[in-house]
mmCIF file of C-alpha atoms in Angstrom:
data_model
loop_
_atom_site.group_PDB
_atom_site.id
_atom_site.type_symbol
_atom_site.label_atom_id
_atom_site.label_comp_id
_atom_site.label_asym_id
_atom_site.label_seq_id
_atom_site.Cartn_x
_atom_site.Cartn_y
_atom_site.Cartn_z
ATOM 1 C CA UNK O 141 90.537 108.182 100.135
ATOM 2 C CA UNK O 142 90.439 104.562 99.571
ATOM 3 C CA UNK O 143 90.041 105.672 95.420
ATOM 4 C CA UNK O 144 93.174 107.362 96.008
ATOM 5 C CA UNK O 145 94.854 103.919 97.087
ATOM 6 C CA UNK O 146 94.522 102.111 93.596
ATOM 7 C CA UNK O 147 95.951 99.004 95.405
ATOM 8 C CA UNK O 148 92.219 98.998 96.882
ATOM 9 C CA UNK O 149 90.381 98.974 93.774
ATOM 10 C CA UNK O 150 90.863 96.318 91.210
ATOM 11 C CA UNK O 151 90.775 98.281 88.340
ATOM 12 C CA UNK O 152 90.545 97.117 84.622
ATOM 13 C CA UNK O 153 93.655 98.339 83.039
ATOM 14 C CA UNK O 154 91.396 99.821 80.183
ATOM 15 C CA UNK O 155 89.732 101.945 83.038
ATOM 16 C CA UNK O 156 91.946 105.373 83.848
ATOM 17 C CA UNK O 157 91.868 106.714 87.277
ATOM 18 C CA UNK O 158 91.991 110.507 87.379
ATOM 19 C CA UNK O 159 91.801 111.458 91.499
ATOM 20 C CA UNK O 160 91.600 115.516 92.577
ATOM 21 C CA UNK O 161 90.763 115.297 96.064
ATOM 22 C CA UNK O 162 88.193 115.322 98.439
ATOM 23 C CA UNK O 163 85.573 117.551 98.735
ATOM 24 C CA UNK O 164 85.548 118.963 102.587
ATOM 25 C CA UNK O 165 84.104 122.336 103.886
ATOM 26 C CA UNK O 166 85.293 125.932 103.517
ATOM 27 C CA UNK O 167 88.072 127.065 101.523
ATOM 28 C CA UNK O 168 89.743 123.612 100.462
ATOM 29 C CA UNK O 169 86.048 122.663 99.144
ATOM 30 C CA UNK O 170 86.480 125.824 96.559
ATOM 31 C CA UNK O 171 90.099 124.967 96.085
ATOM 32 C CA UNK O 172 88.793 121.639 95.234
ATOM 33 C CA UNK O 173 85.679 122.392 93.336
ATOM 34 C CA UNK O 174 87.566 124.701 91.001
ATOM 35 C CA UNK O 175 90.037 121.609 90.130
ATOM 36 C CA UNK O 176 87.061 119.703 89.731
ATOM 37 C CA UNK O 177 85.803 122.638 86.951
ATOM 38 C CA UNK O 178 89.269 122.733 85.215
ATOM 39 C CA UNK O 179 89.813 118.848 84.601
ATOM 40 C CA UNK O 180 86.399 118.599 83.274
ATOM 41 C CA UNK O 181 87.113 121.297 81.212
ATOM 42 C CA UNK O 182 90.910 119.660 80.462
ATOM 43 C CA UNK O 183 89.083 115.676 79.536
ATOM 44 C CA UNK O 184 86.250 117.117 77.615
ATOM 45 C CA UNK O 185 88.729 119.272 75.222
ATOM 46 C CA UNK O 186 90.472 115.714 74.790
ATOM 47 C CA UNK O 187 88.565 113.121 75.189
ATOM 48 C CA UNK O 188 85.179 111.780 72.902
ATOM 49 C CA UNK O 189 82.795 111.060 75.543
ATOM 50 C CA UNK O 190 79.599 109.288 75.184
ATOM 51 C CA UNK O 191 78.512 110.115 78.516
ATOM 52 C CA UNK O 192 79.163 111.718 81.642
ATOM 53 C CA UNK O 193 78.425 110.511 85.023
ATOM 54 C CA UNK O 194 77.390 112.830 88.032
ATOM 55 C CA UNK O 195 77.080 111.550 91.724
ATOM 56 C CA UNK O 196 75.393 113.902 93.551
ATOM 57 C CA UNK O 197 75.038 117.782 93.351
ATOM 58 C CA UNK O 198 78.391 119.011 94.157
ATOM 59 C CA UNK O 199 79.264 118.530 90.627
ATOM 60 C CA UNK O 200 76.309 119.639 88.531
ATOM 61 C CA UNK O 201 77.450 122.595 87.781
ATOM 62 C CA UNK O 202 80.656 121.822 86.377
ATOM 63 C CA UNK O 203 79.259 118.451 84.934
ATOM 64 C CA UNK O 204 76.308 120.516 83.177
ATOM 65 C CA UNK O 205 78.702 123.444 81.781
ATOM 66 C CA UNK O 206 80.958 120.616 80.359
ATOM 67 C CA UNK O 207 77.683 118.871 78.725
ATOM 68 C CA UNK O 208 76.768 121.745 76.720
ATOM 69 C CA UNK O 209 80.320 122.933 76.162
ATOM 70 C CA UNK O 210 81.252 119.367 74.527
ATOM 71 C CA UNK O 211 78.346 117.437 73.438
ATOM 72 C CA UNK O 212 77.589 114.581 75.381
ATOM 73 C CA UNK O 213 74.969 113.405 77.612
ATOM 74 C CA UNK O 214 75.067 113.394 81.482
ATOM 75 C CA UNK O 215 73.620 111.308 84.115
ATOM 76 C CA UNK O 216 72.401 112.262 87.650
ATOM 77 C CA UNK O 217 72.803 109.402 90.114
ATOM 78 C CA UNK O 218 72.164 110.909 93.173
ATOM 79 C CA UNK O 219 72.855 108.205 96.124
ATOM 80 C CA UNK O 220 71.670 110.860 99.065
ATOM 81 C CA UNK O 221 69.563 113.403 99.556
ATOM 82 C CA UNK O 222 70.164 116.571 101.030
ATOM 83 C CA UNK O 223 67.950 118.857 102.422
ATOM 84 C CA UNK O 224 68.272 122.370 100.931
ATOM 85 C CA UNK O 225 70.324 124.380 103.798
ATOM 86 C CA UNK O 226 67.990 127.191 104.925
ATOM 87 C CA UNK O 227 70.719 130.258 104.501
ATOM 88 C CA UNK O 228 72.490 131.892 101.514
ATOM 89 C CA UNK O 229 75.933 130.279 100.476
ATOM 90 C CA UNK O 230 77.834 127.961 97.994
ATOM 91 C CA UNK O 231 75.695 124.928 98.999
ATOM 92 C CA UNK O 232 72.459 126.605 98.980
ATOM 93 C CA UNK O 233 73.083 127.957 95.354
ATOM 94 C CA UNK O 234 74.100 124.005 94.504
ATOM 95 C CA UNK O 235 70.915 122.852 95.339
ATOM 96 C CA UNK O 236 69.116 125.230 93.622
ATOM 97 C CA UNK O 237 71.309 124.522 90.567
ATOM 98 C CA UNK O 238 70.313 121.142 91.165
ATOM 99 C CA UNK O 239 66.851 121.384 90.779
ATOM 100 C CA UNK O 240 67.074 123.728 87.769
ATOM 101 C CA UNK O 241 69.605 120.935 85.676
ATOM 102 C CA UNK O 242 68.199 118.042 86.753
ATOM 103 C CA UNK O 243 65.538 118.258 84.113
ATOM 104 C CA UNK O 244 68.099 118.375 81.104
ATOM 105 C CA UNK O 245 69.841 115.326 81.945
ATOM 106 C CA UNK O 246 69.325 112.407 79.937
ATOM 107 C CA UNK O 247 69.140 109.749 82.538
ATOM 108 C CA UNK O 248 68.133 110.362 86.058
ATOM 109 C CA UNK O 249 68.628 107.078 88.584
ATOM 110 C CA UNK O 250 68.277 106.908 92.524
ATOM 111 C CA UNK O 251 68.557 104.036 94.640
ATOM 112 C CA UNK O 252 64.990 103.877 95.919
ATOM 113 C CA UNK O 253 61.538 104.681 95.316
ATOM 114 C CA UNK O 254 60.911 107.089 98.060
ATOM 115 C CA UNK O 255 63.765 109.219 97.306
ATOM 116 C CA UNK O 256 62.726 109.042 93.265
ATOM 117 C CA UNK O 257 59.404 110.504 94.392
ATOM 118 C CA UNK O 258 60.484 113.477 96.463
ATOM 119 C CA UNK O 259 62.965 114.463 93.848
ATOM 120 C CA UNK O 260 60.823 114.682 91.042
ATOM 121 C CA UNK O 261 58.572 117.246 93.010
ATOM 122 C CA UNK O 262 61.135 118.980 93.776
ATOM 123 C CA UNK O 263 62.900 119.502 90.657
ATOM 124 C CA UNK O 264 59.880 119.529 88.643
ATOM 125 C CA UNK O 265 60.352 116.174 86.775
ATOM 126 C CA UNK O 266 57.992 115.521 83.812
ATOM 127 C CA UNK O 267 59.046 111.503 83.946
ATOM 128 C CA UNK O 268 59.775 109.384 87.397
ATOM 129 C CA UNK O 269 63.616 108.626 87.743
ATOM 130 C CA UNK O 270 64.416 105.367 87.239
ATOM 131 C CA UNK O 271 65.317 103.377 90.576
ATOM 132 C CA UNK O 272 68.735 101.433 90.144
ATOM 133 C CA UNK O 273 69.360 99.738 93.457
ATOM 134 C CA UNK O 274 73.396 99.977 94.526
ATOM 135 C CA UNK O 275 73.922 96.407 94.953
ATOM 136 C CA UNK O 276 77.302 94.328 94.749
ATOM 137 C CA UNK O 277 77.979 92.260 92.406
ATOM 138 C CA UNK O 278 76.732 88.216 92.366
ATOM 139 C CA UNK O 279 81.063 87.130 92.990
ATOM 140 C CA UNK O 280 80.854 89.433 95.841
ATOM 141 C CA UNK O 281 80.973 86.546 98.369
ATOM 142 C CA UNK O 282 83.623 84.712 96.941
ATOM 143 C CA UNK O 283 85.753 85.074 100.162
ATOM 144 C CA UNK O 284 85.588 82.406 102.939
ATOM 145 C CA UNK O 285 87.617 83.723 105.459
ATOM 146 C CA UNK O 286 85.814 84.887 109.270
ATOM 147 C CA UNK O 287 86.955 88.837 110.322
ATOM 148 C CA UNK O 288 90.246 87.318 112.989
ATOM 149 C CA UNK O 289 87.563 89.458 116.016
ATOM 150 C CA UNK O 290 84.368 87.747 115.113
ATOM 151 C CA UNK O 291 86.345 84.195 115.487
ATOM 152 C CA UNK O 292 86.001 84.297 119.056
ATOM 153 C CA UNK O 293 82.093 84.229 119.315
ATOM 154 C CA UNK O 294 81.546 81.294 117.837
ATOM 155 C CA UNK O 295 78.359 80.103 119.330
ATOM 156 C CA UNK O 296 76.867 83.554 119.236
ATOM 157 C CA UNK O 297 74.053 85.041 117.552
ATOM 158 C CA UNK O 298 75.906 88.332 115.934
ATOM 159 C CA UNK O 299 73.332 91.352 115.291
ATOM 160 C CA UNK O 300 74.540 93.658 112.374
ATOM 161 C CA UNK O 301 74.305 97.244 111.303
ATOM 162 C CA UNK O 302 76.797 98.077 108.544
ATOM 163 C CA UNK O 303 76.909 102.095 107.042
ATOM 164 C CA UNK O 304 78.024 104.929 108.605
ATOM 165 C CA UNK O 305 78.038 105.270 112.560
ATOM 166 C CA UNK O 306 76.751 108.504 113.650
ATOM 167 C CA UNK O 307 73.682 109.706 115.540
ATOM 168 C CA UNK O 308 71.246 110.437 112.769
ATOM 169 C CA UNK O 309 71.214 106.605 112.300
ATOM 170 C CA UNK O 310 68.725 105.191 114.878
ATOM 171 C CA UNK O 311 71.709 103.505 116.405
ATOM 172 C CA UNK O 312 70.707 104.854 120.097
ATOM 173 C CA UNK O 313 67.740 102.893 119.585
ATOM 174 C CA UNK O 314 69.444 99.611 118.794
ATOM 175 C CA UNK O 315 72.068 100.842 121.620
ATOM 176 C CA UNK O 316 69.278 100.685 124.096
ATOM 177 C CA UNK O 317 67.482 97.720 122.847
ATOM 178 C CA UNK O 318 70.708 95.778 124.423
ATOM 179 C CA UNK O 319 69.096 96.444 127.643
ATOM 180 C CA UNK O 320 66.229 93.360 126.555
ATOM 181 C CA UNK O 321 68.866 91.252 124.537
ATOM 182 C CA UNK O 322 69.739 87.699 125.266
ATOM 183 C CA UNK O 323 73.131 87.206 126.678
ATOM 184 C CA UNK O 324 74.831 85.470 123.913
ATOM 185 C CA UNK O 325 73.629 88.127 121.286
ATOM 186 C CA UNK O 326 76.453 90.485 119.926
ATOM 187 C CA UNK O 327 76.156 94.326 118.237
ATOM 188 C CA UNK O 328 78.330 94.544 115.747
ATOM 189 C CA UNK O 329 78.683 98.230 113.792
ATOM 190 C CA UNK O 330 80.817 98.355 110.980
ATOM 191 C CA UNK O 331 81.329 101.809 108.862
ATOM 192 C CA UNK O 332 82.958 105.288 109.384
ATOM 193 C CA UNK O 333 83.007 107.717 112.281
ATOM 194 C CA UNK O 334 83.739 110.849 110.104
ATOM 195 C CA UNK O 335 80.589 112.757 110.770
ATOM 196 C CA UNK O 336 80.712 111.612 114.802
ATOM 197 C CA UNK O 337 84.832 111.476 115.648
ATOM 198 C CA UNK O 338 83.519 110.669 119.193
ATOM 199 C CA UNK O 339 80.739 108.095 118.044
ATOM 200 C CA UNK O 340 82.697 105.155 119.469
ATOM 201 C CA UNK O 341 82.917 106.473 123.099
ATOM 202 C CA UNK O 342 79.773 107.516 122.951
ATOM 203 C CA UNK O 343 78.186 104.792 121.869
ATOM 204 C CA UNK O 344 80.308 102.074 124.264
ATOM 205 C CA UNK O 345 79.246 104.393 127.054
ATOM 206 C CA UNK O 346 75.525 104.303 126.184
ATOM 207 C CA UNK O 347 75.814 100.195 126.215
ATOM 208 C CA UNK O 348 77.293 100.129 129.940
ATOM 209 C CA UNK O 349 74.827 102.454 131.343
ATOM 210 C CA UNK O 350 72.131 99.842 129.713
ATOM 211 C CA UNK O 351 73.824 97.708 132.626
ATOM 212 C CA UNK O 352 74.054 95.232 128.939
ATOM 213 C CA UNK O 353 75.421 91.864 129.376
ATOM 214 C CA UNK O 354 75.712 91.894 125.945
ATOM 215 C CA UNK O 355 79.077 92.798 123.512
ATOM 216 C CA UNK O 356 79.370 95.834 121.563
ATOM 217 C CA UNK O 357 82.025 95.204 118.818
ATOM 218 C CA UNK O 358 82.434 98.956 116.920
ATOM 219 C CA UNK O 359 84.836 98.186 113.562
ATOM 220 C CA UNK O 360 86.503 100.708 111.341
ATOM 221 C CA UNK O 361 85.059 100.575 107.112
ATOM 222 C CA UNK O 362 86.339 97.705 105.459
ATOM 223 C CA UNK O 363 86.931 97.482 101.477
ATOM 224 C CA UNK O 364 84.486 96.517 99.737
ATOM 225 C CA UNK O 365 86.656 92.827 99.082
ATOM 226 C CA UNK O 366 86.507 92.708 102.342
ATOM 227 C CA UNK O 367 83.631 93.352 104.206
ATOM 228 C CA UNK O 368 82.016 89.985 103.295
ATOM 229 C CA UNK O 369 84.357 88.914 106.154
ATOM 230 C CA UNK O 370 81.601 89.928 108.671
ATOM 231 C CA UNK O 371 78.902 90.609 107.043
ATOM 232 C CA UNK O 372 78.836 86.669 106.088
ATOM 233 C CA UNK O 373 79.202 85.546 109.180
ATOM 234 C CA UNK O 374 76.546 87.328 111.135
ATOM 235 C CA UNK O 375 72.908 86.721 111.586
ATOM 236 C CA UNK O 376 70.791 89.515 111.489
ATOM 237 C CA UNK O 377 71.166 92.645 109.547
ATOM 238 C CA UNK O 378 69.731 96.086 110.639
ATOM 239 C CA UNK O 379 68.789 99.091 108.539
ATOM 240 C CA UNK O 380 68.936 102.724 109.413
ATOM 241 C CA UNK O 381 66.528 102.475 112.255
ATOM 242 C CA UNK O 382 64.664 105.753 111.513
ATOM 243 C CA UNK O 383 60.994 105.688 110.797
ATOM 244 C CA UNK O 384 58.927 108.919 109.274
ATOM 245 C CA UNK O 385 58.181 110.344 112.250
ATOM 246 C CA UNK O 386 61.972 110.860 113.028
ATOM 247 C CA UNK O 387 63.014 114.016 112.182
ATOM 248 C CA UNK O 388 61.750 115.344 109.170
ATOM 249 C CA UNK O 389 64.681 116.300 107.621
ATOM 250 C CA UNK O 390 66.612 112.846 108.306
ATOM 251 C CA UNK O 391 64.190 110.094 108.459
ATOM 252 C CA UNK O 392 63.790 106.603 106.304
ATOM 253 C CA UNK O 393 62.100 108.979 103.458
ATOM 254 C CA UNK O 394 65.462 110.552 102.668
ATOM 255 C CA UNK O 395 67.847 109.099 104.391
ATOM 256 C CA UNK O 396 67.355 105.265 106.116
ATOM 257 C CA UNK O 397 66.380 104.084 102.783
ATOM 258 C CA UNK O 398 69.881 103.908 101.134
ATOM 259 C CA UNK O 399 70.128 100.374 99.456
ATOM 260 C CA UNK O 400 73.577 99.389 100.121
ATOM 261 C CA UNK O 401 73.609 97.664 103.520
ATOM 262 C CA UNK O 402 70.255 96.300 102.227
ATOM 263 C CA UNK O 403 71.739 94.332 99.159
ATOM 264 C CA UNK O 404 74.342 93.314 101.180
ATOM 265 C CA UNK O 405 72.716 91.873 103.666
ATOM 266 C CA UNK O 406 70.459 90.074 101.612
ATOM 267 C CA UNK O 407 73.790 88.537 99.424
ATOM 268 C CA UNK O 408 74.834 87.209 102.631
ATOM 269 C CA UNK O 409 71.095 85.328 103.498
ATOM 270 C CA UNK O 410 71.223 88.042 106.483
ATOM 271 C CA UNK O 411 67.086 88.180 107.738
ATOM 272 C CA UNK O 412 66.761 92.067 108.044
ATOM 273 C CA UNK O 413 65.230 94.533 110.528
ATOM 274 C CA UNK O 414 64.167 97.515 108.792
ATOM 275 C CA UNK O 415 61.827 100.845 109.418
ATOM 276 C CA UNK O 416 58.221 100.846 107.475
ATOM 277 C CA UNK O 417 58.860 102.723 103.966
ATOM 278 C CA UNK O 418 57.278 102.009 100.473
ATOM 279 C CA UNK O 419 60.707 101.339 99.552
ATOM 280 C CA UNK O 420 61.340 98.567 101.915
ATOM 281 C CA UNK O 421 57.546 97.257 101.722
ATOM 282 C CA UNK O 422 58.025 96.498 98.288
ATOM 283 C CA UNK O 423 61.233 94.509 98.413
ATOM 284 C CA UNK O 424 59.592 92.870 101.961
ATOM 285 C CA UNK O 425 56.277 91.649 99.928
ATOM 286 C CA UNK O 426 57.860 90.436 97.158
ATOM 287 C CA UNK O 427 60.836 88.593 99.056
ATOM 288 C CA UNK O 428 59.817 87.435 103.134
ATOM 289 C CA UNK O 429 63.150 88.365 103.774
ATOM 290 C CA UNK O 430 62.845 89.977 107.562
ATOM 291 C CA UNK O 431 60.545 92.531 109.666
ATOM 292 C CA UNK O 432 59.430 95.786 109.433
ATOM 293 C CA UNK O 433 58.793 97.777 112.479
ATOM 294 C CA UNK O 434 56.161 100.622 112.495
ATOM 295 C CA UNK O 435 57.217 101.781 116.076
ATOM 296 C CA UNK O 436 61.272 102.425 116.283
ATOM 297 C CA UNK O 437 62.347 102.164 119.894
ATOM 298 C CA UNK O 438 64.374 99.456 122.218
ATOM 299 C CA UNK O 439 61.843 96.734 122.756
ATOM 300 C CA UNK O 440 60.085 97.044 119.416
ATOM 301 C CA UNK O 441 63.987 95.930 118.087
ATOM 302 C CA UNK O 442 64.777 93.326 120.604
ATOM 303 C CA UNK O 443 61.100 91.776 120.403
ATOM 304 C CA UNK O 444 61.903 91.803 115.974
ATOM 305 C CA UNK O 445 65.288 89.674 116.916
ATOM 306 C CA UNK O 446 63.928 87.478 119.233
ATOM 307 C CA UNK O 447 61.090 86.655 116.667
ATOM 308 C CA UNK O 448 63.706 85.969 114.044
ATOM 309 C CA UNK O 449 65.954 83.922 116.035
ATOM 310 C CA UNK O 450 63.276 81.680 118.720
ATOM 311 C CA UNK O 451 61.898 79.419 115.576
ATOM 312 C CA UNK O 452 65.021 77.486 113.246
ATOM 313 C CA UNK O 453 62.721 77.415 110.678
ATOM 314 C CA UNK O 454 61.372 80.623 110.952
ATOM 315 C CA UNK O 455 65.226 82.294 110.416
ATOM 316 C CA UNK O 456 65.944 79.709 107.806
ATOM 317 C CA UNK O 457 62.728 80.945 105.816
ATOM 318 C CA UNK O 458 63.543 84.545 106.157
ATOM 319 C CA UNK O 459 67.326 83.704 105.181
ATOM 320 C CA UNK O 460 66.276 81.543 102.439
ATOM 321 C CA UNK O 461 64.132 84.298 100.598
ATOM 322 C CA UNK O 462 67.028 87.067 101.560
ATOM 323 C CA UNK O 463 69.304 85.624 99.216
ATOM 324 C CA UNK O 464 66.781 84.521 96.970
ATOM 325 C CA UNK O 465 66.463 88.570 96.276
ATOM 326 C CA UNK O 466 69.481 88.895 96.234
ATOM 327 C CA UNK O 467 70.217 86.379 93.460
ATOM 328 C CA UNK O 468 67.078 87.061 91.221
ATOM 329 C CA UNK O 469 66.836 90.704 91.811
ATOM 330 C CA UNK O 470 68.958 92.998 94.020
ATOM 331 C CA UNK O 471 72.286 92.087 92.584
ATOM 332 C CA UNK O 472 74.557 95.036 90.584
ATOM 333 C CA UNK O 473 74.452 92.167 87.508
ATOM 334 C CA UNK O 474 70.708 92.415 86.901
ATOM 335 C CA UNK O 475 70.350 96.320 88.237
ATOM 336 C CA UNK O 476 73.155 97.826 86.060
ATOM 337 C CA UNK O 477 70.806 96.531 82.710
ATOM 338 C CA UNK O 478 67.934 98.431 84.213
ATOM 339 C CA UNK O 479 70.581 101.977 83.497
ATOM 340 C CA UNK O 480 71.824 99.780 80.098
ATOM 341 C CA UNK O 481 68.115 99.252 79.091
ATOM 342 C CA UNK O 482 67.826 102.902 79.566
ATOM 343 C CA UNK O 483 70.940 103.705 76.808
ATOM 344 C CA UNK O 484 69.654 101.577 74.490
ATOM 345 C CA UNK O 485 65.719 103.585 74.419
ATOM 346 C CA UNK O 486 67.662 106.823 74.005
#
């Protein structure tokens, strides 16, 4: 909703800001979707477009029809993906449709490798999808101020996991790694609780039974002008701790690999913890910016921190090359030509 709030976005006043609502479940989803179809519909009657942008596969259908109705060319960025459901319904005939359109767009981008790969089987790709990492921008940290609650743990060592906070995370894992921790290490999980309303109970309930002397701090999403305000001032950030032989359906493969909370961390000089994946392999040879873990469970974690955080020069090595990918590579400057470069071939 926070695209809603223009307040929260700075937006360029040559950029205009057309929002129909959020996609839920049920009947307000087709009450939604079918504003969705009639805007698109409404802007490509009056508007010259170049191109058209798609997020994810809620609206190919309407973004395809428009396409062919108007002229211009459409892009599939698809941030997540979603397993095809396993019954008839809306959702199952949208991924379907997905698979069957994908192949007429003129760009195709996803935010890592792994995903890229399992998405051209599926859809039947001729060409590989072109990997644009989600990334902020290189001004991102231009904010000095400490989050008011992080203040008063000044001479401790604050572990991070930024995203959202449900189950399907790994996050019971890093819960129960707590149990090992030193005393003056913090958790800190920043992101939304949509998906798990009771996540926060749940998961401050898990850390007492680990009879933890350790904190738990749990906050609510931050803008992204914001968030640097923690994410700056911690020392170790975690990624989805999933590894492949998590649940099929939501392991590192589809799921743990999502870029963001990567890119970030790395902006910040944050060493990382992450899963094995190719994804992650490749941005952990070419940058020594952390640890990946091949076995995902309590100790494996708390042994990664310790490792990280026993040897000065050790962290400020791993810290070092974070933000050295951050600044050469993994920034949305230099990953934004990579879709530009694309334009200009076409």
């Amino acid at each position: 909703l926070r695209y809603k709030k223009k307040n929260k976005l700075k937006l360029d006043n040559r950029i205009n800001l057309k929002y129909i609502g959020f996609l839920k479940s049920g009947l307000y989803f087709r009450y939604i979707y079918i504003k969705l179809v009639f805007w698109l519909i409404i802007f490509g009657i009056s508007k010259k477009y170049k191109y058209i942008i798609c997020y994810n596969h809620k609206a190919m259908l309407p973004v395809y029809l428009s396409s062919k109705i108007f002229g211009h060319k459409w892009i599939y960025h698809n941030h997540d993906i979603s397993i095809s459901p396993n019954k008839l319904g809306f959702n199952y005939f949208l991924k379907w449709f997905e698979k069957w359109s994908a192949p007429r767009a003129a760009v195709i981008s996803f935010p890592q490798e792994d995903r890229a790969i399992y998405f051209k089987k599926l859809a039947n790709l001729k060409t590989m999808p072109i990997i644009i990492f989600n990334s902020p921008r290189l001004n991102w940290l231009n904010i000095n101020k400490i989050h008011v609650d992080l203040e008063k743990y000044p001479n401790h060592k604050i572990i991070l996991y930024q995203g959202d906070l449900n189950w399907n995370r790994g996050l019971d894992k890093v819960i129960s790694s707590m149990k090992y921790w030193e005393k003056n290490w913090i958790l800190c999980l920043v992101g939304n609780t949509d998906l798990a309303p009771g996540f926060k109970k749940e998961a401050n309930d898990l850390a007492k039974s680990m009879n933890s002397n350790c904190n738990l701090l749990i906050f609510d999403p931050l803008s992204y002008y914001t968030l640097p305000s923690i994410t700056q001032y911690c020392h170790i950030g975690l990624a989805v701790m999933l590894g492949e032989r998590d649940n099929e359906n939501i392991n590192i493969k589809y799921l743990g690999g999502a870029s963001n909370k990567i890119a970030e961390y790395m902006a910040s000089g944050l060493p990382i913890i992450a899963p094995f994946s190719n994804s992650y392999s490749k941005i952990f040879s070419e940058y020594d910016c952390g640890i990946m873990l091949k076995e995902i469970d309590g100790i494996s974690i708390a042994r990664a921190i310790e490792s990280l955080l026993a040897n000065k020069e050790h962290y400020i090595h791993k810290s070092n090359e974070s933000y050295r990918g951050f600044k050469n590579k993994y920034n949305y400057d230099k990953q934004f030509n990579i879709l530009m470069d694309k334009f200009d071939k076409n």
